[in-house]
mmCIF file of C-alpha atoms and ligand atoms in Angstrom:
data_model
loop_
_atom_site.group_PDB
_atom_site.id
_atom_site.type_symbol
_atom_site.label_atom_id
_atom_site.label_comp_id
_atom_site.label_asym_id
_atom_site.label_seq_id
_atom_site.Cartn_x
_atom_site.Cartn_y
_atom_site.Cartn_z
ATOM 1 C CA UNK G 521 0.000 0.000 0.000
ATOM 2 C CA UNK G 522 1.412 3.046 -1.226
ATOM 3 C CA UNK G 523 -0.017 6.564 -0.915
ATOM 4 C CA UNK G 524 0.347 6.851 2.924
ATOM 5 C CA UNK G 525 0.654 9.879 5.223
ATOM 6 C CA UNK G 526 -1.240 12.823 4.938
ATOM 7 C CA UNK G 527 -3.532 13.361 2.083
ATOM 8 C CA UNK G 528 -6.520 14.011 0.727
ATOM 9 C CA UNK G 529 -8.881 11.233 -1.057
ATOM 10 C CA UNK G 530 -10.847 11.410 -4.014
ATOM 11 C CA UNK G 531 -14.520 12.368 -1.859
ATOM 12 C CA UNK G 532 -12.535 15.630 -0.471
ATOM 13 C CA UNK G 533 -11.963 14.171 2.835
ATOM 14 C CA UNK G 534 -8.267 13.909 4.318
ATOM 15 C CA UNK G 535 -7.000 11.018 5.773
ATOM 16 C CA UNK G 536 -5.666 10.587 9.453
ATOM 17 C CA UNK G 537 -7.822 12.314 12.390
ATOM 18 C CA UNK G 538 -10.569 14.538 11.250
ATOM 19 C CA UNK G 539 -12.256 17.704 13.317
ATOM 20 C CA UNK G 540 -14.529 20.077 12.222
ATOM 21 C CA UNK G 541 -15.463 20.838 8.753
ATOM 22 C CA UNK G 542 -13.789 17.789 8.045
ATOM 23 C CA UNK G 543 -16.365 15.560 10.338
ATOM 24 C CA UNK G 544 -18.665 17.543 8.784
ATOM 25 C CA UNK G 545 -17.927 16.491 5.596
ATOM 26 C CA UNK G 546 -17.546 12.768 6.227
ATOM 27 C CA UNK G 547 -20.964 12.363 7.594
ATOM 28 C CA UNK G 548 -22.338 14.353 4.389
ATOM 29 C CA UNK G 549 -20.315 11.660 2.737
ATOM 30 C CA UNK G 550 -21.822 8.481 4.906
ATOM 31 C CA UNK G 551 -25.378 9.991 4.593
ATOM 32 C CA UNK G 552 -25.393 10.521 0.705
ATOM 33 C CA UNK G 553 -23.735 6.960 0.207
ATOM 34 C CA UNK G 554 -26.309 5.385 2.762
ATOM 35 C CA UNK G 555 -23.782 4.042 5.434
ATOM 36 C CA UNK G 556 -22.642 4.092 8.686
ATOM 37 C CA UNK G 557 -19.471 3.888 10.175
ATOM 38 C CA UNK G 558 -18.551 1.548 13.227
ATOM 39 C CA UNK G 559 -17.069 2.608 16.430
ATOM 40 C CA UNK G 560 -15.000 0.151 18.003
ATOM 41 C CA UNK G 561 -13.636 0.409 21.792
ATOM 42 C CA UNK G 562 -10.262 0.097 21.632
ATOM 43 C CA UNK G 563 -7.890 -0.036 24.789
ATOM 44 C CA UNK G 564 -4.601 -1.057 23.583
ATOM 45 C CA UNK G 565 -2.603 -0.247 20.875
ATOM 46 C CA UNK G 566 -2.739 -3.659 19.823
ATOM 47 C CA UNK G 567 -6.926 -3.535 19.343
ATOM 48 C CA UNK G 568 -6.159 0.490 17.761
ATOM 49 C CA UNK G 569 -3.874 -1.234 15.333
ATOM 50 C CA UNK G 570 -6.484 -4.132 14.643
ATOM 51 C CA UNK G 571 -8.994 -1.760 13.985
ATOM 52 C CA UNK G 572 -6.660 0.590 11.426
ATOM 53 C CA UNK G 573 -5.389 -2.772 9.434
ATOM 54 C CA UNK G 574 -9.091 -3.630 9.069
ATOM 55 C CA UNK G 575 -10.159 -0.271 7.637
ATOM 56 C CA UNK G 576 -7.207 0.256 5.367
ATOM 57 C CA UNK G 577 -7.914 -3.095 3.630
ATOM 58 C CA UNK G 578 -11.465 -2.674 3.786
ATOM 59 C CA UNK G 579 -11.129 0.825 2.265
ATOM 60 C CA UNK G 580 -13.440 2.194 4.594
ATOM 61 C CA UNK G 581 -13.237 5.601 7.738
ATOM 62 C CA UNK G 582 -13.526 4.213 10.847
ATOM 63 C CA UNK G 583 -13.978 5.501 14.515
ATOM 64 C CA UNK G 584 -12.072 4.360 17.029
ATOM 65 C CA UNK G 585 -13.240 4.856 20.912
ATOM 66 C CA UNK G 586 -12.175 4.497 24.282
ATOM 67 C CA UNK G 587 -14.503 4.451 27.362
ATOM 68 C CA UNK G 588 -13.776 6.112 30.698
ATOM 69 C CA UNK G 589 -12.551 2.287 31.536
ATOM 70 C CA UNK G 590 -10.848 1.673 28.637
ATOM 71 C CA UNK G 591 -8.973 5.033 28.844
ATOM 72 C CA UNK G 592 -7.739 3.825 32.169
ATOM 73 C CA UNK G 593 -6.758 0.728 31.270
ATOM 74 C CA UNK G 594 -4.293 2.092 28.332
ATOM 75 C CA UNK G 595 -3.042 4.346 30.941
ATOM 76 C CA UNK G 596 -2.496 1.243 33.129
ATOM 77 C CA UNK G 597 -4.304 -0.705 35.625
ATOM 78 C CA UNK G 598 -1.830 0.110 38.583
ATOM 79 C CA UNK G 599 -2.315 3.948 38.383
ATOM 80 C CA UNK G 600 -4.921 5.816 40.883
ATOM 81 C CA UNK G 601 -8.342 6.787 39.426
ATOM 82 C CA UNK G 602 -10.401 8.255 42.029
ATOM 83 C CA UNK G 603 -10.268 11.592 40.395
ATOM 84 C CA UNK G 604 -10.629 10.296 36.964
ATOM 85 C CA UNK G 605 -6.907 11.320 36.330
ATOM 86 C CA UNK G 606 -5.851 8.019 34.706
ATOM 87 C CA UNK G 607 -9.051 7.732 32.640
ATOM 88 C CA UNK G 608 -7.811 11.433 31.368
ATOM 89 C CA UNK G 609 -4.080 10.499 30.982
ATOM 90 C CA UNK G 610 -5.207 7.153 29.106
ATOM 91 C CA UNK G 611 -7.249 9.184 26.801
ATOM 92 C CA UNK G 612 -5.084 11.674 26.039
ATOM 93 C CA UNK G 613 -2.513 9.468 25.625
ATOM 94 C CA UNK G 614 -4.307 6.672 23.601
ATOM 95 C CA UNK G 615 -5.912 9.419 21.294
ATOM 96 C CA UNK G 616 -1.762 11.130 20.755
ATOM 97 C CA UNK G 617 -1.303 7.182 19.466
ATOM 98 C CA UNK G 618 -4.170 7.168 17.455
ATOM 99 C CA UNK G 619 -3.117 10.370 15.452
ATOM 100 C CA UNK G 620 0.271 9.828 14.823
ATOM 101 C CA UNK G 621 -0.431 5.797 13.117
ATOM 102 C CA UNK G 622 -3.690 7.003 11.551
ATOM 103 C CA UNK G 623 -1.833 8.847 9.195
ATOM 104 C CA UNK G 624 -0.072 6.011 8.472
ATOM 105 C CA UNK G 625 -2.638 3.775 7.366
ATOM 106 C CA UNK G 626 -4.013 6.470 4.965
ATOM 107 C CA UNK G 627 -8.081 6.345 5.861
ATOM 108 C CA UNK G 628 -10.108 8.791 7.869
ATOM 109 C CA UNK G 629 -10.426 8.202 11.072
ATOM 110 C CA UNK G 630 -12.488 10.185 13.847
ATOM 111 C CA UNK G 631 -11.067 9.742 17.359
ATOM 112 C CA UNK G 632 -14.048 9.869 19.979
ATOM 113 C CA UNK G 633 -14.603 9.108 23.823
ATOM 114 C CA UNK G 634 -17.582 7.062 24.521
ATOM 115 C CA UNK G 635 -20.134 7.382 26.948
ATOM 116 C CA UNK G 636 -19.494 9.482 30.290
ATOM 117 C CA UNK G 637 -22.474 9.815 32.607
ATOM 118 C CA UNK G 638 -22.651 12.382 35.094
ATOM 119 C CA UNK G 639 -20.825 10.912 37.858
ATOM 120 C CA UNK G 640 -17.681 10.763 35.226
ATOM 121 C CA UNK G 641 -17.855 14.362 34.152
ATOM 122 C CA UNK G 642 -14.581 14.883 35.708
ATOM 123 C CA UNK G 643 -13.085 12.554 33.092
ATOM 124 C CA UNK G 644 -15.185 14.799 30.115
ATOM 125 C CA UNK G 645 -13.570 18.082 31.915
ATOM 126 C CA UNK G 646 -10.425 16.519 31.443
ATOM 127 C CA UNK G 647 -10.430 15.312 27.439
ATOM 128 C CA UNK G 648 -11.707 18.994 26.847
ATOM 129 C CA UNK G 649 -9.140 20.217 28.771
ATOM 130 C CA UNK G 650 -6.235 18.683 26.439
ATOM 131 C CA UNK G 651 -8.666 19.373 23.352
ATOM 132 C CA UNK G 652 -8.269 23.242 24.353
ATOM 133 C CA UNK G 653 -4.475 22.864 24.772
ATOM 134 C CA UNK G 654 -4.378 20.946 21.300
ATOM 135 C CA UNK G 655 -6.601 23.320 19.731
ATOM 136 C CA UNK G 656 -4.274 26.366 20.843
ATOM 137 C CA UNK G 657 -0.697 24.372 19.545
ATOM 138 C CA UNK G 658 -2.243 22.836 16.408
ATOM 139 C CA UNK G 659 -5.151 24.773 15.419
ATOM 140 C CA UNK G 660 -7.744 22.007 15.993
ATOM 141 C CA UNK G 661 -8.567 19.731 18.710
ATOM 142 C CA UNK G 662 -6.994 16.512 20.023
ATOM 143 C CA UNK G 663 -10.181 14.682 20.023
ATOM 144 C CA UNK G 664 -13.154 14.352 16.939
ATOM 145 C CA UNK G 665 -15.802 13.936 19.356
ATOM 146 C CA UNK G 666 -16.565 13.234 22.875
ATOM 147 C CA UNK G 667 -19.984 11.341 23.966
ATOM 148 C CA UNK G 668 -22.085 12.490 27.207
ATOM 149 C CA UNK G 669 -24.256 9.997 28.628
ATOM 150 C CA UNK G 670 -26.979 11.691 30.366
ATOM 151 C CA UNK G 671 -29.826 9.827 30.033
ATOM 152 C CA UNK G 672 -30.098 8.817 33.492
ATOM 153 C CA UNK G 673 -30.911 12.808 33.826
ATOM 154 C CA UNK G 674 -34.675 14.241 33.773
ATOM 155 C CA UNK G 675 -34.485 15.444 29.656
ATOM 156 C CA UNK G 676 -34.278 19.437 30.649
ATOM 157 C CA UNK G 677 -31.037 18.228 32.475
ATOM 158 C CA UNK G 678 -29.891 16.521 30.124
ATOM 159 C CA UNK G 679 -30.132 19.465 27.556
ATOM 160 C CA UNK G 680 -29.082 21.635 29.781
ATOM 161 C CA UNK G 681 -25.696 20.157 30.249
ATOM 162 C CA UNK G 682 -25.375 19.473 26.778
ATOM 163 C CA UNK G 683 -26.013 22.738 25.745
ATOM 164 C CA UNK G 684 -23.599 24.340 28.225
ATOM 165 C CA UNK G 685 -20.774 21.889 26.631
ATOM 166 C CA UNK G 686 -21.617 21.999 23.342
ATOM 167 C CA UNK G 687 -21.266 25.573 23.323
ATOM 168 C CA UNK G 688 -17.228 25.288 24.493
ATOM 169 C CA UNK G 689 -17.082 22.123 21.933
ATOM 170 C CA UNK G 690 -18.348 24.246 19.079
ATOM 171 C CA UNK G 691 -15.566 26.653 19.306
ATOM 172 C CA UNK G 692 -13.290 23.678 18.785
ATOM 173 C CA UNK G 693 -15.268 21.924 16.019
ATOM 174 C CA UNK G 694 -15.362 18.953 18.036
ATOM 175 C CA UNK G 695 -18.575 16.531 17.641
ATOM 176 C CA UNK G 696 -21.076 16.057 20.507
ATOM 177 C CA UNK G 697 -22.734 13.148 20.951
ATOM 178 C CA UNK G 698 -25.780 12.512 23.047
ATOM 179 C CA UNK G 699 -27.988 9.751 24.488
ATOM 180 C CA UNK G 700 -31.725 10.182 25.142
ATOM 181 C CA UNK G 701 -33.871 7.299 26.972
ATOM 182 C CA UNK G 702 -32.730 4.814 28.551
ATOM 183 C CA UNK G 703 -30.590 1.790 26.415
ATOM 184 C CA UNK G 704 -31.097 -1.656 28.477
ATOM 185 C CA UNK G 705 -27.737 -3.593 29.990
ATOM 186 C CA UNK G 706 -24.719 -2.324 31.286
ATOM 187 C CA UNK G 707 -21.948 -0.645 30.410
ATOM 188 C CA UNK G 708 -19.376 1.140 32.185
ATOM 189 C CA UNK G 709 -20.752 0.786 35.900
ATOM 190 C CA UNK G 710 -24.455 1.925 34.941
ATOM 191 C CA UNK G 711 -26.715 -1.019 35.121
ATOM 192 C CA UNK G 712 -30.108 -0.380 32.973
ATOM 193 C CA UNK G 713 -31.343 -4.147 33.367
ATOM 194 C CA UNK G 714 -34.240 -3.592 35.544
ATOM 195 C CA UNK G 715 -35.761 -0.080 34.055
ATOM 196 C CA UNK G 716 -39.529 0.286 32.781
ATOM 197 C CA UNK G 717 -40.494 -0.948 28.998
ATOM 198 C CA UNK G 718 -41.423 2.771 28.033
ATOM 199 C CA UNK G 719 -38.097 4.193 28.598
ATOM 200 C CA UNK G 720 -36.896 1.614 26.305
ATOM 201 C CA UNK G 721 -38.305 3.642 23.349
ATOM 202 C CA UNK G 722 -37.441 7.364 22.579
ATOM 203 C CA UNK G 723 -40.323 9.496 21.929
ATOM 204 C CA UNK G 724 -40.145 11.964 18.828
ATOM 205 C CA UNK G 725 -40.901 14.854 20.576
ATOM 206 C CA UNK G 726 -37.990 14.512 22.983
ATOM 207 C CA UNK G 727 -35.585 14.024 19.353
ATOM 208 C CA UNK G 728 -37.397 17.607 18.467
ATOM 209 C CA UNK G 729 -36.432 19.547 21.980
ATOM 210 C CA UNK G 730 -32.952 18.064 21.780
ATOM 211 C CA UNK G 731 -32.190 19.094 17.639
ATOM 212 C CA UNK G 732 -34.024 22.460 18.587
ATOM 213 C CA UNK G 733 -31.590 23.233 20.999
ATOM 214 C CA UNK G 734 -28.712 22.455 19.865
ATOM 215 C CA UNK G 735 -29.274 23.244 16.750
ATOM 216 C CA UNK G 736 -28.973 26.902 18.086
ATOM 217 C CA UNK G 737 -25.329 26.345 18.988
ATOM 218 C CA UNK G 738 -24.119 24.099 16.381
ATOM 219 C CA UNK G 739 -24.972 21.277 13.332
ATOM 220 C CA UNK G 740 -22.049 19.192 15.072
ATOM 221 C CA UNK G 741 -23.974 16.504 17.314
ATOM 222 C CA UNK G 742 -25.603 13.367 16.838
ATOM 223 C CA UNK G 743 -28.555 11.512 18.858
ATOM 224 C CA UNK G 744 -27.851 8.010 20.340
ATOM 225 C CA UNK G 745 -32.012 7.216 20.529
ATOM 226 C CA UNK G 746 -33.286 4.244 22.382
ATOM 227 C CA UNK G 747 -35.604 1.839 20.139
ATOM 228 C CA UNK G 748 -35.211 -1.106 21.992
ATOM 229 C CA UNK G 749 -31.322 -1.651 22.117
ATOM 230 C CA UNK G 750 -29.868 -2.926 24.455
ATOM 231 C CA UNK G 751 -25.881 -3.091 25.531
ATOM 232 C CA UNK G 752 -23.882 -6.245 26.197
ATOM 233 C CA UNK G 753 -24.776 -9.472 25.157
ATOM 234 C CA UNK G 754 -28.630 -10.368 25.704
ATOM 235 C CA UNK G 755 -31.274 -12.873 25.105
ATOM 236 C CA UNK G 756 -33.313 -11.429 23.142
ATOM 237 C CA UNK G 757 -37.066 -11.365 25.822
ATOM 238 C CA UNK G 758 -39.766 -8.396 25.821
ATOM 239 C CA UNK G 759 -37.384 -5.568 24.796
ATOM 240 C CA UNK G 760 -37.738 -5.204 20.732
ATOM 241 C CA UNK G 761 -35.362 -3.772 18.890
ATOM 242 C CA UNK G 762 -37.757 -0.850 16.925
ATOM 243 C CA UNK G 763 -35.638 0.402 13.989
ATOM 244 C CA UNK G 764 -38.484 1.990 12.156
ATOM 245 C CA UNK G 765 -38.725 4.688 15.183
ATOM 246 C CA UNK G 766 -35.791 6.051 14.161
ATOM 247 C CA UNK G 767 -37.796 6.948 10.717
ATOM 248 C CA UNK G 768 -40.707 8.481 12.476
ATOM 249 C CA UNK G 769 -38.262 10.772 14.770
ATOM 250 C CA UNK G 770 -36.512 11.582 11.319
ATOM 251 C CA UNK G 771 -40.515 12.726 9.795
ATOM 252 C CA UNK G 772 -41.303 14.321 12.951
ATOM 253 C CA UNK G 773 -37.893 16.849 12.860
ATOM 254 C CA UNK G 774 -38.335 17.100 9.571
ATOM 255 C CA UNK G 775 -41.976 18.436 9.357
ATOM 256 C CA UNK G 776 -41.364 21.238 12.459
ATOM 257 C CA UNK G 777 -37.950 21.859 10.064
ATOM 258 C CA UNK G 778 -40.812 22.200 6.901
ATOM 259 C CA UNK G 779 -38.448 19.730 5.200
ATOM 260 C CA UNK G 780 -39.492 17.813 2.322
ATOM 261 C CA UNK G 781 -40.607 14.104 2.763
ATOM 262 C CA UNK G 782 -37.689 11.328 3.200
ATOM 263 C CA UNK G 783 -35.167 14.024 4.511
ATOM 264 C CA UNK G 784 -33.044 12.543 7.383
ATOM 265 C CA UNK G 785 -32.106 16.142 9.298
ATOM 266 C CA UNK G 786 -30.879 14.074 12.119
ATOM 267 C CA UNK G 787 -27.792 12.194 12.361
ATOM 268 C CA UNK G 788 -28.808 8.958 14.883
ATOM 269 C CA UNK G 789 -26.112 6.542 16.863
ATOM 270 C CA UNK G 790 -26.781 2.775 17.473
ATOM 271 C CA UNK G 791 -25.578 2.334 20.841
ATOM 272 C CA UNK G 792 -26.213 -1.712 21.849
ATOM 273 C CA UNK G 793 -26.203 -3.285 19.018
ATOM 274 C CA UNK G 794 -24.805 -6.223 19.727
ATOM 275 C CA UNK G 795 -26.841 -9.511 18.081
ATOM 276 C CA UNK G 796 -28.672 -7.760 15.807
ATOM 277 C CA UNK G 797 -29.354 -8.908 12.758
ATOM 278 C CA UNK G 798 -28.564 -8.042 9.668
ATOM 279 C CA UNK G 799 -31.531 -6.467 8.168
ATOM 280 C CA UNK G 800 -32.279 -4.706 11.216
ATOM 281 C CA UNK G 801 -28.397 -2.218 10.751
ATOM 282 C CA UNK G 802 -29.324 -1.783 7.808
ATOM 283 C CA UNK G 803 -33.301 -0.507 8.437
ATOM 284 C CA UNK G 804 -31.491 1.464 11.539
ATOM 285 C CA UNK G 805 -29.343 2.585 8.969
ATOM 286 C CA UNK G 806 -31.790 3.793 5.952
ATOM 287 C CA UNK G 807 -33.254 5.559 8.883
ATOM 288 C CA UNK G 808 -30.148 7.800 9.095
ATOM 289 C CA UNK G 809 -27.825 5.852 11.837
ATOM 290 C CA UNK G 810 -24.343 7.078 10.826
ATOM 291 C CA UNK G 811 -22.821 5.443 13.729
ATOM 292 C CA UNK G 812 -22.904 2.076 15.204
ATOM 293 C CA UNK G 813 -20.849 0.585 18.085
ATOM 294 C CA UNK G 814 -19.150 -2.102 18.299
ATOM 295 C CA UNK G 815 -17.619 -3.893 21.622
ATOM 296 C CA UNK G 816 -18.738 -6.584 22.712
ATOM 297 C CA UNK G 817 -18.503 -8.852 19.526
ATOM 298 C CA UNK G 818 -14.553 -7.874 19.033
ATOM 299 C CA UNK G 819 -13.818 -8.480 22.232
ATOM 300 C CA UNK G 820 -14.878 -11.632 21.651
ATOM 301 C CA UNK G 821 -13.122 -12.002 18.374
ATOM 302 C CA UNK G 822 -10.159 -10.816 19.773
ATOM 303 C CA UNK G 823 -10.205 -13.300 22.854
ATOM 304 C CA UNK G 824 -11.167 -16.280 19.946
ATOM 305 C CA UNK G 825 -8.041 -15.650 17.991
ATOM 306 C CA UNK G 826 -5.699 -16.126 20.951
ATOM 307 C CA UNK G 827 -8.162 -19.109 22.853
ATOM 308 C CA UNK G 828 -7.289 -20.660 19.078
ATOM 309 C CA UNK G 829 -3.624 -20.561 19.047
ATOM 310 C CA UNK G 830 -3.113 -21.722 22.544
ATOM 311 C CA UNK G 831 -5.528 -25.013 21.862
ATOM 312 C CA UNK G 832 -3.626 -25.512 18.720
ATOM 313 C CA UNK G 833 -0.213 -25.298 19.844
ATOM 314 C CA UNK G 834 -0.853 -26.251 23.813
ATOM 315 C CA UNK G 835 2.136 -28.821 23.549
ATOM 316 C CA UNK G 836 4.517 -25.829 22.741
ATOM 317 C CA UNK G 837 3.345 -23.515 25.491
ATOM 318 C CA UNK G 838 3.705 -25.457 28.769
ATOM 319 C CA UNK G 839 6.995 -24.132 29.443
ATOM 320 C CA UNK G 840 10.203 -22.457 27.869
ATOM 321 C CA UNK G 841 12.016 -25.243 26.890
ATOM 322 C CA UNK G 842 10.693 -29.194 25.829
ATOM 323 C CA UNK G 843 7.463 -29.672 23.455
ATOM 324 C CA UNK G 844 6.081 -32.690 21.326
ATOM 325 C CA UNK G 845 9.192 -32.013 19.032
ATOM 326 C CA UNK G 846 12.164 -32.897 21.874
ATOM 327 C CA UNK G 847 12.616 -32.455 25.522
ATOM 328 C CA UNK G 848 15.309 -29.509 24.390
ATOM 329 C CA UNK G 849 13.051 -27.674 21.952
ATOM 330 C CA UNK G 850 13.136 -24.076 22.816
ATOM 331 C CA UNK G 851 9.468 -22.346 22.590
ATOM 332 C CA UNK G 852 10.253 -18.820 22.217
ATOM 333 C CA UNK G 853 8.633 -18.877 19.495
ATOM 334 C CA UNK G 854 5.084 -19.212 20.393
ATOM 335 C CA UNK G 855 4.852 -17.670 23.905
ATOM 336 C CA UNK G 856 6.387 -14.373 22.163
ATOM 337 C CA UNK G 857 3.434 -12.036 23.251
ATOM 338 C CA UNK G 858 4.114 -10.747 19.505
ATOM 339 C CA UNK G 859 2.887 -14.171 18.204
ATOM 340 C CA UNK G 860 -0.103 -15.633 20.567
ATOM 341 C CA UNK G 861 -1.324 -11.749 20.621
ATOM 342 C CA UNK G 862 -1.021 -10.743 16.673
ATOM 343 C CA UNK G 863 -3.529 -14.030 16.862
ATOM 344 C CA UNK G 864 -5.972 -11.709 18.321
ATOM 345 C CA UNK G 865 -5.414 -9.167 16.476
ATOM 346 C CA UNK G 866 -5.734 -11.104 13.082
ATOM 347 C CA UNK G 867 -9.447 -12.425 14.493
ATOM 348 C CA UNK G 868 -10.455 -8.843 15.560
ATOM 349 C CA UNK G 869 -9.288 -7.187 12.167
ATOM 350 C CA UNK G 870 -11.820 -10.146 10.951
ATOM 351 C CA UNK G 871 -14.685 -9.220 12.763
ATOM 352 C CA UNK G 872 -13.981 -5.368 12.090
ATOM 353 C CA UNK G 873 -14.207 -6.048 8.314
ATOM 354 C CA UNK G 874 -17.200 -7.757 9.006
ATOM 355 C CA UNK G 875 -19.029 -4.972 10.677
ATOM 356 C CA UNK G 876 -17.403 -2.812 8.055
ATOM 357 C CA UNK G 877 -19.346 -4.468 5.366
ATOM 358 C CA UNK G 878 -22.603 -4.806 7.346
ATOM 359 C CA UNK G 879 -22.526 -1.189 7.671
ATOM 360 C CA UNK G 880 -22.261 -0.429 4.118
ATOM 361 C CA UNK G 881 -18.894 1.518 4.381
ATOM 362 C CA UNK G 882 -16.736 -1.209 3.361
ATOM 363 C CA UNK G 883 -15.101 -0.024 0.038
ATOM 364 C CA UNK G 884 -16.426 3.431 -0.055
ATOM 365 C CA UNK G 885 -12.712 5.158 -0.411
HETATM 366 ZN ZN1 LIG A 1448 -25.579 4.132 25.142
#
């Protein structure tokens, strides 16, 4: 692959980390195509380069986030965190990675934080913190986008804070996303397993007082709706996923807008869309979802890859020295964290593709 480091593709839009206009542009891109792209939670560079290898050879701009637990964990497990300061260092420090091998790889890539409820704000604080200091080196920020969970929040809260951050966001052309009713499972410490059926569905009016508002400050945000998704692994019981909501929330906008028929003025996330099928991404999608993510099922790919290798080559990783082949067989060569772990990585690029294609955005560049 030649044709690396910075430049610009054929569609206008650059290659490494995008901001701004540049975001901007890449969603116009996604939308008029009619695909999404996939967010994967990354928290090593190993799963950051799995993720990159799988885009460049599936031709496709991919996002790549960390959660305020993944952020930690690149920072490293032994470092404090009771003020949030290792999520922030990991983040910083994970998304400084990101942009100098994007580049590299020669595809788009935006570089977002995933969901921070309220109780984590100090974490948000501190990403915007760095973007600011990025911004005032560089001339953009650190950071594509940053995600605030605060759905757990009364709506008018929930705005509220929004509001106040997209304003300070907007300055730096960085991408707000947002989450409105309440997405079943767990994730990150908040544990939606037991709430009421209703919440499970976002109502269109509540899409209308969120894209009125912010639409005030900025076009830069998306909506993560809830229409019966649900995060983690589940078995699928009495919470359906709705896709077709997403439609009527896109008719409802569109008609206070005085938009013609079949415009999509909102730009939707699929948050929990683990074991859905294939039809249903791409109604969610047609619908105007231009981002999905993606965790649990890589994780698992990943994992598979390396549970693979060791069953396959178990007689060469019992000990440094003596396999099937002779007592004084050296087995360097297979307990190499470079080999047993680039087995992961080869099974996550896999499953990346995979969700690359299901998407649509597979071969797009
Ligand atoms: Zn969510």
């Amino acid at each position: 692959m030649s044709g690396h480091l910075e430049g610009i593709l054929a569609s206008g839009i650059p290659t490494g980390v995008l901001t701004g206009e540049n975001v901007r542009k890449l969603i116009a891109y996604a939308k008029k195509h009619g695909f999404a792209i996939p967010a994967f939670n990354c928290t090593t560079s190993s799963t950051i380069n799995a993720v990159l290898e799988a885009a460049r050879d599936n031709k496709a701009p991919v996002i790549i986030q960390f959660s305020q637990g993944g952020s930690a964990y690149f920072a490293g497990k032994g470092l404090a965190n009771g003020k949030q300061e290792a999520s922030i260092l990991g983040a910083v420090s994970g998304a400084k990675y990101v942009r100098e091998v994007a580049k590299a790889y020669g595809i788009p890539v935006l570089l977002h934080s995933d969901h921070c409820a309220k109780k984590l704000l100090p974490w948000f604080d501190g990403m915007l913190q760095a973007d600011e200091e990025y911004f005032k080196v560089h001339g953009e920020a650190l950071f594509s986008s940053h995600m605030l969970d605060l759905s757990e929040e009364p709506k008018h809260e929930n705005i509220e804070i929004c509001v106040g951050y997209l304003q300070r966001m907007a300055k730096l052309g960085i991408l707000l996303e947002m989450e409105i009713g309440i997405t079943g499972g767990e994730e990150d410490g908040v544990n939606n397993e037991d709430v009421d059926n209703a919440a499970l569905y976002t109502q269109p009016q509540d899409i209308w007082d969120i894209y009125e508002a912010f639409t005030k400050v900025t076009d830069l945000f998306t909506i993560a709706a809830a229409f019966g998704n649900v995060h983690g692994v589940y078995k699928p019981g009495n919470v359906k996923l709705h896709p077709q909501l997403l439609g009527k929330h896109q008719e409802f906008v569109a008609q206070k807008l005085g938009l013609a028929a079949g415009s999509k003025p909102v730009n939707f996330v699929f948050h929990g869309g683990s074991g859905s099928t294939d039809a249903e991404i791409k109604e969610a999608v047609s619908h105007g979802v231009i981002k999905m993510n993606i965790d649990t099922d890589t994780q698992w790919a990943y994992w598979e890859g390396i549970k693979n290798f060791y069953e396959s080559k178990k007689g060469y990783l019992q000990g440094q020295i003596g396999n099937p082949d002779g007592e004084d067989k050296p087995n360097k060569k297979y307990y190499d964290p470079r080999v047993w772990i680039r087995e992961g990585e080869k099974t996550m690029s896999k499953r990346v593709g995979q969700a690359l294609k299901e998407l649509g955005s597979a071969g797009t560049l």
